[in-house]
CSV table of C-alpha atoms in Angstrom, one decimal:
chain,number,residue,atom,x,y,z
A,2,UNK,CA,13.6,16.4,-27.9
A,3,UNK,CA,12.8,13.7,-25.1
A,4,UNK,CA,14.5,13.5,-22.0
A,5,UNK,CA,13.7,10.5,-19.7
A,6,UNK,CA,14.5,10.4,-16.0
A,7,UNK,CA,14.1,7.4,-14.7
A,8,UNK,CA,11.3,6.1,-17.2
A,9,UNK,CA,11.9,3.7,-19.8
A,10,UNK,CA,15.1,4.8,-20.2
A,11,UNK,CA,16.0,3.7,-17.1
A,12,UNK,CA,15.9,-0.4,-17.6
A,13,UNK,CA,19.0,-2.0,-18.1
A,14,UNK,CA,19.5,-5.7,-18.6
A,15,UNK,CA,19.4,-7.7,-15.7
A,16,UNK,CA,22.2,-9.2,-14.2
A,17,UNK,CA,20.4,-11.8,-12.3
A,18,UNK,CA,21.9,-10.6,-8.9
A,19,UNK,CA,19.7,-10.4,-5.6
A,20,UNK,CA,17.2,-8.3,-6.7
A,21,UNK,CA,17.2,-8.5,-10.4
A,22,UNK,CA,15.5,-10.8,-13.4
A,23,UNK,CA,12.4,-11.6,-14.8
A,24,UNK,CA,13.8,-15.5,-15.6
A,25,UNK,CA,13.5,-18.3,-12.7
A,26,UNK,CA,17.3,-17.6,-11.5
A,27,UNK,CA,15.8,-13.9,-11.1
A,28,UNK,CA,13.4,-14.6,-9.5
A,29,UNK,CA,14.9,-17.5,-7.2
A,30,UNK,CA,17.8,-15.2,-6.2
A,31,UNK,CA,14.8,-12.4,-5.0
A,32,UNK,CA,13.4,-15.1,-3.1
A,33,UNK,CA,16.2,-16.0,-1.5
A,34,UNK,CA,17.3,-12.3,-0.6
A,35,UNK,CA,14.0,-11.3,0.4
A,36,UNK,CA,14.1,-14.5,2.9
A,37,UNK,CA,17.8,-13.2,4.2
A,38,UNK,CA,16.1,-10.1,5.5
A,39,UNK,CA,14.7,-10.6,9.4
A,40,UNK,CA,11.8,-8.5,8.8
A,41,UNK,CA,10.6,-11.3,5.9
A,42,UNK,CA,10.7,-14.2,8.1
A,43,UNK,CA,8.8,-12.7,10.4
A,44,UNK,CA,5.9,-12.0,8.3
A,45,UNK,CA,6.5,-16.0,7.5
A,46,UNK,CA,6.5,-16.3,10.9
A,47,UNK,CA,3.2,-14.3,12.1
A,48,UNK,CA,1.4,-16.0,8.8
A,49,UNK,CA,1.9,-19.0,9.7
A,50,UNK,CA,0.8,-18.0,13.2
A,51,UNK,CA,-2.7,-16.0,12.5
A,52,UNK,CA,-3.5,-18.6,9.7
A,53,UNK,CA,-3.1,-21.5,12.5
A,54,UNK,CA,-5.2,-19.4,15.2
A,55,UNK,CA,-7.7,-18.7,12.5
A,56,UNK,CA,-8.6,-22.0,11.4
A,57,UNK,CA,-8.8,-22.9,15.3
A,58,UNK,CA,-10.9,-20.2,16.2
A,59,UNK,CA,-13.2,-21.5,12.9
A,60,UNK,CA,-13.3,-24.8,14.1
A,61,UNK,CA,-14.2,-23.5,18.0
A,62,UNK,CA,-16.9,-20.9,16.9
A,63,UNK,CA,-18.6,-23.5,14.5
A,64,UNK,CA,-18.8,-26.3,17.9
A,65,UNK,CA,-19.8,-23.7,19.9
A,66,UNK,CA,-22.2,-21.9,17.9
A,67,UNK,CA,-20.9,-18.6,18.4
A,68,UNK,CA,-21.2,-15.8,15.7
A,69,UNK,CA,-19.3,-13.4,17.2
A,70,UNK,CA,-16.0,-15.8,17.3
A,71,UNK,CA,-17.0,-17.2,13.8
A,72,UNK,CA,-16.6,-13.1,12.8
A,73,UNK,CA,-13.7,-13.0,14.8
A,74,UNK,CA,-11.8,-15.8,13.0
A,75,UNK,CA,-13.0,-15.0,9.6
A,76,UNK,CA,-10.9,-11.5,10.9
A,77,UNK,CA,-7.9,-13.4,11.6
A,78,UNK,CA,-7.9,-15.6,8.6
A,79,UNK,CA,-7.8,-11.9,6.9
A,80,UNK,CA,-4.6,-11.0,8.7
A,81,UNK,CA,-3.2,-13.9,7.5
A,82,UNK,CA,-4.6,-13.5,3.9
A,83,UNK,CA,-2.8,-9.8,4.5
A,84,UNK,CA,0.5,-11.1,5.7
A,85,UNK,CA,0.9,-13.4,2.3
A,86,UNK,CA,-0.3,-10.3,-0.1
A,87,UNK,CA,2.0,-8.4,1.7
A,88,UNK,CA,5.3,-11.1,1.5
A,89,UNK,CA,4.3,-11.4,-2.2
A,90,UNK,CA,4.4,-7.7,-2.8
A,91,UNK,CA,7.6,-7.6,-1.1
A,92,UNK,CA,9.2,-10.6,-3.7
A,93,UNK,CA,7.3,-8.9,-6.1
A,94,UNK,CA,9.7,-5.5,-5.1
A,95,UNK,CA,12.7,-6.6,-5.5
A,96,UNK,CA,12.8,-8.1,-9.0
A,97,UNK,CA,14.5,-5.3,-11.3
A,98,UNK,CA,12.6,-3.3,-14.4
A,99,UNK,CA,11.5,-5.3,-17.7
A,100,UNK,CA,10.5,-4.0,-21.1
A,101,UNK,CA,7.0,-4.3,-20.1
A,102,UNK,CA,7.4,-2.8,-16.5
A,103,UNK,CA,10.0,-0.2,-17.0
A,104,UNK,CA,9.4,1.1,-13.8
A,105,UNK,CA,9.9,-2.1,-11.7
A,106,UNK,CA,7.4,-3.7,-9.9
A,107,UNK,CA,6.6,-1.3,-7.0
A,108,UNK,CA,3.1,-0.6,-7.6
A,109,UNK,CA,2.2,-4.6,-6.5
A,110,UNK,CA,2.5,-3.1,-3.1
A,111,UNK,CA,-0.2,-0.9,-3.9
A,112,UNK,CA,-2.5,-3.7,-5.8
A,113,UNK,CA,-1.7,-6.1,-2.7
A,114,UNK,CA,-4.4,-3.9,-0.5
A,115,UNK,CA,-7.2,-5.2,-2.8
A,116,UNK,CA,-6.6,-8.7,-1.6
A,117,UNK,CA,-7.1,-8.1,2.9
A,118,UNK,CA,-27.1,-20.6,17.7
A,119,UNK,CA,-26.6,-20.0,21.2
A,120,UNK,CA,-23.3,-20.1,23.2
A,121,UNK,CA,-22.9,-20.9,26.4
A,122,UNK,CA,-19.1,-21.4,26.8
A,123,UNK,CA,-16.2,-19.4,28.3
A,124,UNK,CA,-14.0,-20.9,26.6
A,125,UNK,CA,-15.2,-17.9,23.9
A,126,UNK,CA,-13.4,-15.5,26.0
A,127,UNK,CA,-10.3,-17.7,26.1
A,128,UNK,CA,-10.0,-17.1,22.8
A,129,UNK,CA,-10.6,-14.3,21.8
A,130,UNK,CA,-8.3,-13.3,24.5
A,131,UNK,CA,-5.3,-14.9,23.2
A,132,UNK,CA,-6.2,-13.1,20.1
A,133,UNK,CA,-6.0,-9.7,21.8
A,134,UNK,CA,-2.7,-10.4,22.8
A,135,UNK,CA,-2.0,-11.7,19.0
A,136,UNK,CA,-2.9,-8.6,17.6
A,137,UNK,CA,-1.0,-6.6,19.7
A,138,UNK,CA,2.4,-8.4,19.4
A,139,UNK,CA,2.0,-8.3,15.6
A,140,UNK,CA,1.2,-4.6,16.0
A,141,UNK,CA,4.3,-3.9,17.7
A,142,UNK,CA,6.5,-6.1,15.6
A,143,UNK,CA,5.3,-4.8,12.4
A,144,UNK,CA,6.3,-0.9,13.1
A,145,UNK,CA,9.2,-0.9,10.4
A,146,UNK,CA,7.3,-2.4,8.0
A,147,UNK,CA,4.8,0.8,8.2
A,148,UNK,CA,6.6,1.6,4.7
A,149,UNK,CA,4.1,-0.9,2.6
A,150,UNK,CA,1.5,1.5,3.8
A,151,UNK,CA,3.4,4.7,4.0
A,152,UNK,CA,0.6,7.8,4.4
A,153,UNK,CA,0.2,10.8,2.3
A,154,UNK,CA,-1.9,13.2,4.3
A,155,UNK,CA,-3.5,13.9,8.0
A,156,UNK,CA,-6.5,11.9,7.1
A,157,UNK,CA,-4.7,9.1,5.7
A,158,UNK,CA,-3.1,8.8,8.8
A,159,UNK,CA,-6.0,8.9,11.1
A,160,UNK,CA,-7.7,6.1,8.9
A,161,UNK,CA,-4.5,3.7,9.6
A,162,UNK,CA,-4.6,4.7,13.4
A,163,UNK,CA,-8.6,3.5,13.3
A,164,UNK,CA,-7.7,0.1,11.9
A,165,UNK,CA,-4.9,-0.7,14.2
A,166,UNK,CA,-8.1,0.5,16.7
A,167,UNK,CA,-10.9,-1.6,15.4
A,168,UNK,CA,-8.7,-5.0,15.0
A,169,UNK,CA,-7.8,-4.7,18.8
A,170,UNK,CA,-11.9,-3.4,19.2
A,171,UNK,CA,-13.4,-6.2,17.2
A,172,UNK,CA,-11.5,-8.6,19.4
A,173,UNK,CA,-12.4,-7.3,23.2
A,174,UNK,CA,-15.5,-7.0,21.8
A,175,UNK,CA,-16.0,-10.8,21.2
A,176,UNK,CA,-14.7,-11.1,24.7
A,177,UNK,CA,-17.5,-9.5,26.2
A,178,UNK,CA,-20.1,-11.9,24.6
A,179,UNK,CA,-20.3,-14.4,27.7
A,180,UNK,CA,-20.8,-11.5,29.6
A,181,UNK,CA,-23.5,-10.2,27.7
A,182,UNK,CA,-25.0,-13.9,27.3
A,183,UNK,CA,-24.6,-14.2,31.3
A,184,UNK,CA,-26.5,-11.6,31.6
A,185,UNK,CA,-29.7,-12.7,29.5
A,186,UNK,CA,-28.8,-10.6,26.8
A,187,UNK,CA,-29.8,-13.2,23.8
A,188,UNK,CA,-29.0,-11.5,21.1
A,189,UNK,CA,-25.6,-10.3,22.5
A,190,UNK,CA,-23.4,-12.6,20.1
A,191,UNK,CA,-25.3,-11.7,17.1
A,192,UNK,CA,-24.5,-7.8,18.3
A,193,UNK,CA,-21.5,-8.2,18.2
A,194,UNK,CA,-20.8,-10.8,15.0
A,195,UNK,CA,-22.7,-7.4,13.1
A,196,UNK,CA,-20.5,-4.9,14.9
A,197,UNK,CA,-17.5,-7.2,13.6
A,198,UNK,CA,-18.1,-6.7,9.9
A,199,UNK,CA,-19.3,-3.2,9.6
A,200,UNK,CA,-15.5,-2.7,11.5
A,201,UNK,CA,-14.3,-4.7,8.9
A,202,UNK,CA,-16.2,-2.5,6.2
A,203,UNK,CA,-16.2,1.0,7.6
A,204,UNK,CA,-12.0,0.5,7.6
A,205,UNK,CA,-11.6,-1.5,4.6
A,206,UNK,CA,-13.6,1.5,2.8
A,207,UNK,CA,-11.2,4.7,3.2
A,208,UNK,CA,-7.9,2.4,2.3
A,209,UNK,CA,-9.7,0.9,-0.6
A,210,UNK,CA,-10.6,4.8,-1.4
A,211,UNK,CA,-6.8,5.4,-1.6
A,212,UNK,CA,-5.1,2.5,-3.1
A,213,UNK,CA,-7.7,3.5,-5.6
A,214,UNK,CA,-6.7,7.0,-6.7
A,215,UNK,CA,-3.2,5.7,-6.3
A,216,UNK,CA,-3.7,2.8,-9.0
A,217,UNK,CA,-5.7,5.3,-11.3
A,218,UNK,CA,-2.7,7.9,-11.2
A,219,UNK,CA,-4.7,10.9,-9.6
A,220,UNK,CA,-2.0,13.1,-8.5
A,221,UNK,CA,-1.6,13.0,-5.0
A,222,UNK,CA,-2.9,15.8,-2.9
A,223,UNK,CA,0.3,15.8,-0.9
A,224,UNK,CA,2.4,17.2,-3.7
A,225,UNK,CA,-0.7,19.7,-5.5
A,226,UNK,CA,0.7,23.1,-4.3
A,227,UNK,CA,4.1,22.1,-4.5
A,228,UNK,CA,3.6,20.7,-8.3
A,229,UNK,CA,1.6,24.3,-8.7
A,230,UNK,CA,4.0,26.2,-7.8
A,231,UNK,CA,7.2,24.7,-9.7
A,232,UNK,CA,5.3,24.6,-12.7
A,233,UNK,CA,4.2,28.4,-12.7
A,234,UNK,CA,8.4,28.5,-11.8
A,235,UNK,CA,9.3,27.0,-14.7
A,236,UNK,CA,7.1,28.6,-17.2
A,237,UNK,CA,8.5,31.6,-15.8
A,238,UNK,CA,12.0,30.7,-17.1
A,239,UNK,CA,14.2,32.7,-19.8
A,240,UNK,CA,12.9,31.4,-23.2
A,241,UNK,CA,9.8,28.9,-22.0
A,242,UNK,CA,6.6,29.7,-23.2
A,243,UNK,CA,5.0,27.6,-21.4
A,244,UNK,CA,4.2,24.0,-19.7
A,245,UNK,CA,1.2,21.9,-20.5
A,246,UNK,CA,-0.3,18.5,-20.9
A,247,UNK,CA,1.3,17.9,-16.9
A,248,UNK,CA,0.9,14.6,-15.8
A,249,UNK,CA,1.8,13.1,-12.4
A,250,UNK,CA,1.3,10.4,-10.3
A,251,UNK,CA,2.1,8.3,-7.4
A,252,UNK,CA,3.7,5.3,-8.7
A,253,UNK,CA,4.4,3.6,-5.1
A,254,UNK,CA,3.6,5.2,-1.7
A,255,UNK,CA,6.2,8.3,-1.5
A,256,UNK,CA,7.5,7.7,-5.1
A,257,UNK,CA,6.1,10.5,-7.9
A,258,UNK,CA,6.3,9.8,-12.0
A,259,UNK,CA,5.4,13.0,-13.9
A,260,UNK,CA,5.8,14.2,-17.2
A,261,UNK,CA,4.9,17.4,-19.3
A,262,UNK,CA,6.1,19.2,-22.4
A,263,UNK,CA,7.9,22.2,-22.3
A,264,UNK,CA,7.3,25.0,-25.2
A,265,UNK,CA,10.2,27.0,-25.6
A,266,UNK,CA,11.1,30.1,-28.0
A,267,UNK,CA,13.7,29.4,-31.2
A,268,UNK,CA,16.5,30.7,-29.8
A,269,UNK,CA,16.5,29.3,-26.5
A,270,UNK,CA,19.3,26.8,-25.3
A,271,UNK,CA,17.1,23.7,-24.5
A,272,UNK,CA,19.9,21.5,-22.5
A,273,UNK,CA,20.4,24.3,-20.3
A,274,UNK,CA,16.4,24.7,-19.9
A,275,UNK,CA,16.4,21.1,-19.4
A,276,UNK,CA,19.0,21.2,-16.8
A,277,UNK,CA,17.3,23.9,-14.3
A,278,UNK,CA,13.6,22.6,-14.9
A,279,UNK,CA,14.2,19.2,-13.9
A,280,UNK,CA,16.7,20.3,-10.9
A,281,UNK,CA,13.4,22.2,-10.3
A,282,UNK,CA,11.7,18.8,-9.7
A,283,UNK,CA,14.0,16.8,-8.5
A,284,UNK,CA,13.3,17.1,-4.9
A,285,UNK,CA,9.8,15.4,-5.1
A,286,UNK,CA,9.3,13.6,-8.2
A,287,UNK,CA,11.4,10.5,-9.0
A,288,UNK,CA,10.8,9.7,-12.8
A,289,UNK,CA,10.4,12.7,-14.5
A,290,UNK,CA,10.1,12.6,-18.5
A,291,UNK,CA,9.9,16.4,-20.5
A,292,UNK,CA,9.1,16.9,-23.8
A,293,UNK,CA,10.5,20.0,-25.2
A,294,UNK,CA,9.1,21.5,-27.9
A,295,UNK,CA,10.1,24.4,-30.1
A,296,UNK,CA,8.2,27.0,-30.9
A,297,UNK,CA,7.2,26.8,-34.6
A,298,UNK,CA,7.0,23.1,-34.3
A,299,UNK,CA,3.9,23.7,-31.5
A,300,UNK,CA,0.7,22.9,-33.0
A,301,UNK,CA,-2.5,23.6,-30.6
C-alpha cells in the first residue's frame, strides 16, 4: 500500500489561472502575475540598471586601460546576469505541477545559482564610486527577496553575509586604485583587478558547494537529528517492525521530499499506522510518500 503526500499524487489539471499551465496561456498568465507583484519589477528595474552601468563601466575601463574597473564591470554585468536568472526562476515558480514535474517547478530556483595598461584617470574612482552606492541600494532593496536564497545552517549564513561583504569590498577596492597609482605604486590596478576575481571565486565556491548537495538530494544537515529521531519514533510504534530504504531531500530552500517504507506485522491496522507516522513528519517534511509493507510480503 502506497500513500502519497504531496508527490505525484498531488498534480491536478491545470486551470490556466495566475499561476498555473504548462501551455502559452499558462505561461502568459504567470508572466503577467509575476509582473503584478512590486518586488518583480523591481528586479526588472535594478536589471536594467546594473546591466546599463556594466556595459559603461566596460566601455570606460577598456578607454582607460584600467584592469581593476574592467574586473569591476565584468562584476556588475554578473549582478545583472543574477537579477535575470533570478526573475526567470521566479516565472519559472509560479507555473503549477505537470506529469513530468509533479512537484512544480521550485527547484529552478535552486539551478538559477549556476548561472551568477596604465591608468591615469580619476574618473576611475567616479565610477567605481557610483557603483558602491549601486550595490548598496540593491542590497537594501532586495531584503524580502532573501527567500530565493533562504539558509540552512550557521555557516550558510556566514557565507551569504561574506558575499554581500566582498561585492561592496571588490568595489572600494577599485576606488583606491588612483590612489595607489598616485602614489607610484605601478602594479596597484593589476593588484587589485586579481583581488577582484579571487572575491569572485572564493564566494562563488561555498554557494556552488550548496546548490550542489541541494540538486543531488543529499539530505540536508539542518533536518539530520530531527529525521533521526522521528524515524527511531516510528519504528518504535505498536505493530512496525521497522523503517528502511529512508530517503529525503531538500526539494527547494526550506521545502523537504522524503519517502521510506514502513514494515509492519500481519495484524497491524495500517491506516491507523499511516495516520500517526506521517503526522509524525508533518512538521518538517512537505511531500512525504510511505510504502507500507506487510510482514510476509517483506523480502530482504
Amino acid at each position: 500500500m502506497e500513500e502519497d503526500f504531496g508527490g505525484a499524487a498531488g498534480y491536478t489539471p491545470h486551470s490556466g489561472g495566475a499561476g498555473g499551465g504548462s501551455g502559452v496561456w499558462g505561461r502568459r498568465s504567470a508572466v503577467k502575475g509575476l509582473l503584478n507583484q512590486p518586488e518583480s519589477r523591481r528586479v526588472v528595474a535594478f536589471f536594467a540598471v546594473f546591466a546599463a552601468f556594466g556595459l559603461l563601466q566596460f566601455l570606460h575601463a577598456y578607454l582607460s586601460g584600467s584592469l581593476a574597473l574592467m574586473a569591476l564591470s565584468f562584476h556588475t554585468v554578473f549582478n545583472a546576469v543574477n537579477l535575470s536568472l533570478t526573475l526567470l526562476a521566479m516565472l519559472c515558480a509560479r507555473l503549477s505541477p505537470t506529469p513530468s514535474y509533479t512537484y512544480g517547478y521550485q527547484r529552478y530556483e535552486v539551478v538559477a545559482g549556476f548561472v551568477n595598461s596604465a591608468c591615469h584617470s580619476w574618473e576611475v574612482a567616479l565610477v567605481g564610486l557610483v557603483s558602491v552606492g549601486l550595490n548598496l541600494v540593491c542590497l537594501v532593496s532586495f531584503q524580502p527577496l532573501r527567500r530565493l536564497t533562504t539558509l540552512e545552517s550557521p555557516s550558510e549564513a556566514e557565507d551569504q553575509s561574506w558575499a554581500v561583504m566582498s561585492t561592496i569590498a571588490v568595489t572600494v577596492a577599485t576606488l583606491v586604485v588612483p590612489f595607489l597609482l598616485k602614489w607610484g605604486l605601478a602594479m596597484g590596478d593589476m593588484v587589485v583587478a586579481v583581488f577582484t576575481a579571487v572575491v569572485l571565486l572564493t564566494v562563488a565556491t561555498p554557494f556552488a558547494r550548496h546548490t550542489g548537495k541541494v540538486l543531488l538530494q543529499t539530505t540536508p544537515n539542518v533536518i539530520k537529528d530531527r529525521l533521526g529521531k522521528s524515524l527511531s519514533e516510528a519504528a518504535m510504534y505498536e505493530g512496525v517492525l521497522e523503517c528502511r530504504k529512508e530517503h529525503f531531500w531538500a526539494l527547494s530552500p526550506n521545502e523537504y521530499v522524503g519517502s521510506f517504507f514502513l514494515r509492519v506485522k500481519q495484524d497491524t491496522d495500517e491506516q491507523l499506522v499511516l495516520a500517526k507516522v506521517t503526522n509524525l513528519f508533518s512538521g518538517f517534511v512537505k511531500h512525504l510518500t510511505i510504502q507500507i509493507e506487510k510482514e510476509e510480503s517483506y523480502f530482504q
